[in-house]
XYZ file of N, CA and C in Angstrom:
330
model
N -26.888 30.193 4.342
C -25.716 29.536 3.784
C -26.076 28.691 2.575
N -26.956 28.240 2.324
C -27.675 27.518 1.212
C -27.939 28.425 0.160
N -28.185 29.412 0.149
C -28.727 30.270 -0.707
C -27.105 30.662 -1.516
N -26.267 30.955 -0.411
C -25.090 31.277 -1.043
C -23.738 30.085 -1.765
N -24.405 29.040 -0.964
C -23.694 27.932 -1.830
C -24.202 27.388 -2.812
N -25.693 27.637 -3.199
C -25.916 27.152 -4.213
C -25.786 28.540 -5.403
N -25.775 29.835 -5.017
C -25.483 30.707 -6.372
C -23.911 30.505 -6.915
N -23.387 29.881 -5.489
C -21.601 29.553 -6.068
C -21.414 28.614 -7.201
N -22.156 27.351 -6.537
C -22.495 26.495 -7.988
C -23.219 26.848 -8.941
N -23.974 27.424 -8.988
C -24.602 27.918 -10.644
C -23.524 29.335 -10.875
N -22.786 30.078 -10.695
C -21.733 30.909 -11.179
C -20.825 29.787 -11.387
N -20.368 28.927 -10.750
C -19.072 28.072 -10.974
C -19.562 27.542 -12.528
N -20.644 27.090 -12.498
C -20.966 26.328 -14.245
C -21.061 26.916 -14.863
N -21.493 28.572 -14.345
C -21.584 29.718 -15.483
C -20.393 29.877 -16.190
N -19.416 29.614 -15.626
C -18.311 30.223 -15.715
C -17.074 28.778 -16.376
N -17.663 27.999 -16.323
C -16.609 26.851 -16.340
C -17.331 25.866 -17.447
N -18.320 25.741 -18.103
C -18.952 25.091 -18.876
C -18.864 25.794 -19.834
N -18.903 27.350 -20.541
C -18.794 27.752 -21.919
C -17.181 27.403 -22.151
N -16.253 27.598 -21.150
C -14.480 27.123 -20.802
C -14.366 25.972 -21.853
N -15.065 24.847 -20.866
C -14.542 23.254 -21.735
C -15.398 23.339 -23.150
N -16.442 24.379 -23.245
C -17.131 23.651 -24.216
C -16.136 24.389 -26.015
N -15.470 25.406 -24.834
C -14.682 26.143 -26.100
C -13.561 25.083 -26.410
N -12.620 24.422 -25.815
C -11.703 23.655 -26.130
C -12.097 22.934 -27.491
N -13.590 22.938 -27.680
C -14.029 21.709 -28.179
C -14.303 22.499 -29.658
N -14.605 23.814 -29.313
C -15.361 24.681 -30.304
C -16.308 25.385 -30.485
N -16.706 26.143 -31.589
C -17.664 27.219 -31.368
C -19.282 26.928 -30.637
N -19.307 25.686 -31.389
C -21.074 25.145 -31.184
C -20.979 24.644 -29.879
N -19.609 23.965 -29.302
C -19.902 23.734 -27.634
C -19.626 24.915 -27.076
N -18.834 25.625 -27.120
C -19.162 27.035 -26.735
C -20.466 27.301 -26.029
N -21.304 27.819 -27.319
C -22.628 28.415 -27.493
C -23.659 27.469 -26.422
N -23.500 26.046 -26.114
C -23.715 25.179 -25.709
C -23.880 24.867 -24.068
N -22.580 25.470 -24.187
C -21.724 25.560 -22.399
C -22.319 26.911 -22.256
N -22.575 28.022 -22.860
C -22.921 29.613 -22.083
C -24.220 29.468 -22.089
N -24.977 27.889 -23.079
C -26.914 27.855 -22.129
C -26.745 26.881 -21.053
N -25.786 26.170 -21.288
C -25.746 25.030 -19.860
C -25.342 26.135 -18.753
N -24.651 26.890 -18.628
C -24.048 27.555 -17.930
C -25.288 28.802 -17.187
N -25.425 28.949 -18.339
C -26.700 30.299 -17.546
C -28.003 29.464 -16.910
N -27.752 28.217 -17.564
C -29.323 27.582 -17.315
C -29.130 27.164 -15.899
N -27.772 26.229 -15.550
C -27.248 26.141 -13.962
C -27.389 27.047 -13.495
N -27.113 28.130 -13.548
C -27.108 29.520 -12.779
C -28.051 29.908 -12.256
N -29.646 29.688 -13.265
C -30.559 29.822 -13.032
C -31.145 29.052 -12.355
N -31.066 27.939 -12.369
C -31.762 26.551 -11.792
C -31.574 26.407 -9.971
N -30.058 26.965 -10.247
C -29.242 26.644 -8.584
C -29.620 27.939 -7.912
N -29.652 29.295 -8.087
C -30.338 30.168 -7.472
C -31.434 30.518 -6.705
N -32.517 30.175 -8.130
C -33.923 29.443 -7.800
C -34.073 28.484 -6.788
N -33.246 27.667 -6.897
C -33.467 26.406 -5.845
C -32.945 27.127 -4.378
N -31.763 27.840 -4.577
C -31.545 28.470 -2.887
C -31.987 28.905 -2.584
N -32.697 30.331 -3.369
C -34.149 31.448 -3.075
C -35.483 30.601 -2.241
N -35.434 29.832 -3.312
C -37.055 29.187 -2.575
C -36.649 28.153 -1.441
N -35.042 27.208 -1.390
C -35.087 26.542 -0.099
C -35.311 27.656 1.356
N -34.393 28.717 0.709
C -34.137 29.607 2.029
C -35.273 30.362 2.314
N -36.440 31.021 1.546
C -37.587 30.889 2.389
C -38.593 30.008 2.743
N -38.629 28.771 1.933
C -39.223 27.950 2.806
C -38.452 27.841 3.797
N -37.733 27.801 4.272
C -36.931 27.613 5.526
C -37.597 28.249 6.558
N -37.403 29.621 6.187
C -37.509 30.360 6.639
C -39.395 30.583 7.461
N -39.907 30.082 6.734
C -41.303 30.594 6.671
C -41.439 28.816 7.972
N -41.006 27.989 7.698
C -41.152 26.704 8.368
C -40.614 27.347 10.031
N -39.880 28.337 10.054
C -39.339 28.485 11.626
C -40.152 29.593 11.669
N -40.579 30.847 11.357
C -42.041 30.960 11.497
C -43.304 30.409 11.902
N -43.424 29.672 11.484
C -44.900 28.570 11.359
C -44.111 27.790 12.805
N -43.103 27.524 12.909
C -42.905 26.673 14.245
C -43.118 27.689 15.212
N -42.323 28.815 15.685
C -42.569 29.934 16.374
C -43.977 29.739 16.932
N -44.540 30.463 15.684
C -46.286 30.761 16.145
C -46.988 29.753 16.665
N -46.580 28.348 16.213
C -47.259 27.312 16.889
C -46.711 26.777 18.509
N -45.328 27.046 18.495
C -45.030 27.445 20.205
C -45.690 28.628 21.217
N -45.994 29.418 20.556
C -46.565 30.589 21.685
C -47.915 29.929 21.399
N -48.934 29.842 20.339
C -49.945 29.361 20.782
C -50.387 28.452 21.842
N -49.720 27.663 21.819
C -49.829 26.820 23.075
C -48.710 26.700 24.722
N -48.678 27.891 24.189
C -47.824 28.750 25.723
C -49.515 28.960 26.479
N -49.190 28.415 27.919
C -49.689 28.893 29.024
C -50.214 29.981 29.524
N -48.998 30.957 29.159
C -49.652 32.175 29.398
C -50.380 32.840 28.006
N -49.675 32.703 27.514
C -50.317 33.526 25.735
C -51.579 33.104 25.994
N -52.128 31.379 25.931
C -53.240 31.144 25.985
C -54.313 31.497 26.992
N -53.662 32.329 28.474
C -54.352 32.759 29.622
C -54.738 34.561 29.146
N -53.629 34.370 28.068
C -53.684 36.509 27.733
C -55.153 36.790 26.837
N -54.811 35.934 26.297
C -55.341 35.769 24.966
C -57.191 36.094 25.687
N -57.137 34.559 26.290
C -58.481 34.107 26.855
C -59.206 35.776 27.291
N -58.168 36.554 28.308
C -58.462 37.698 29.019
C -58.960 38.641 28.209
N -58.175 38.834 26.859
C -58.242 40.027 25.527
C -59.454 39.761 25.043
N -59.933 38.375 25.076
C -61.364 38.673 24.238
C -62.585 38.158 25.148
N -62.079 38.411 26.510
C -63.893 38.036 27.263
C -64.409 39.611 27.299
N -65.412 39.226 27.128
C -66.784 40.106 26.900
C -66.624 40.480 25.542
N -66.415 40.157 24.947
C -66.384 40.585 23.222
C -67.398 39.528 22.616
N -68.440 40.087 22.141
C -69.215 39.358 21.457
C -69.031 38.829 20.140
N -68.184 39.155 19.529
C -68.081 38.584 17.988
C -68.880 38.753 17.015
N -69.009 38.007 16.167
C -69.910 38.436 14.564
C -70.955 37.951 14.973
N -71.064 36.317 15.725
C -72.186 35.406 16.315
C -72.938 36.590 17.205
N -72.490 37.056 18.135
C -72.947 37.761 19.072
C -73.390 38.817 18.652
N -72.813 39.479 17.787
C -73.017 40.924 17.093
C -74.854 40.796 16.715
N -75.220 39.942 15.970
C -76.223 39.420 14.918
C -77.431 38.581 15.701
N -76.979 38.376 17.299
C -78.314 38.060 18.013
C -79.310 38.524 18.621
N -80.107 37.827 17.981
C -81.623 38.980 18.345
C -82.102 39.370 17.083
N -81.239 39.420 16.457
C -81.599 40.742 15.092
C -82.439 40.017 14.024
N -83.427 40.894 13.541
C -83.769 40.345 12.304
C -84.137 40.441 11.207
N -83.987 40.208 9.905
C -83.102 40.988 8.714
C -84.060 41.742 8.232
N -84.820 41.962 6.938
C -85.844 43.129 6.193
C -86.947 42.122 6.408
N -86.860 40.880 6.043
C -88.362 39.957 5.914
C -88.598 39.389 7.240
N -87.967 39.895 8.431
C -87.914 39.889 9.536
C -88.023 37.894 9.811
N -86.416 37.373 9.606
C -86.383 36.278 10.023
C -85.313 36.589 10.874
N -84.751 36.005 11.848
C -83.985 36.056 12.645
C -82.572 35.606 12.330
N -81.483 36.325 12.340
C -80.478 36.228 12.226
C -79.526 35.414 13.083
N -80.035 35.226 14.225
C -79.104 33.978 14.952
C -79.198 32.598 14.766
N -80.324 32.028 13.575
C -80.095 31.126 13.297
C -81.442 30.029 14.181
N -82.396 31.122 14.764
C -83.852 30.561 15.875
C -84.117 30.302 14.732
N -85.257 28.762 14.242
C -86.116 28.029 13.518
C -87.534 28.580 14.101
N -87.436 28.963 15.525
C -88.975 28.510 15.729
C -90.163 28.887 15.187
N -91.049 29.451 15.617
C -92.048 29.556 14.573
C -92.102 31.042 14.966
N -91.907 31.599 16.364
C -91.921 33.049 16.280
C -90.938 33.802 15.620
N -89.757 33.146 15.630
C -88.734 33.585 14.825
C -89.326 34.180 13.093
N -90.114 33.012 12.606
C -90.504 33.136 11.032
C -91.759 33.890 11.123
């Protein structure tokens, strides 16, 4: 609804600012059809980007409710046990100059 009340107001000035500026004459004219397009532009823009930030903010709330859902966080936990990861992937291993990739200092490591 924002998006569409604000293109109403930038068409309403589009449309109603070159009007008065003609009463007045050619140069307000010319005057009123950049005030006019420039509202148009300005108030559009502004509904476009309120209405997806909006939009993207009840998103971002969403995802941050299921994250800390009970169960999501019990599913979740289930989906990645026994999965070793990048950490896990890379232990033990050790690279061409044979230092160890998990990050061992000790001296057998080097």
């Amino acid at each position: 609804t924002s998006l569409v009340r604000s293109i109403r107001v930038g068409l309403t000035d589009a449309l109603q600012l070159p009007l008065r500026g003609a009463q007045l004459g050619p140069a307000h004219f010319v005057a009123g059809l950049a005030a006019g397009a420039s509202s148009l532009l300005l108030h559009s823009s502004h509904g476009l980007l309120t209405s997806v930030s909006d939009f993207t903010s009840a998103v971002a709330l969403n995802l941050g409710n299921g994250a800390t859902d009970d169960q999501h966080t019990a599913r979740a936990a289930r989906s990645f046990a026994g999965r070793a990861g990048v950490a896990g992937a890379f232990a033990g291993r050790e690279d061409a100059r044979g230092v160890s990739c998990s990050g061992d200092t000790s001296a057998s490591a080097l």
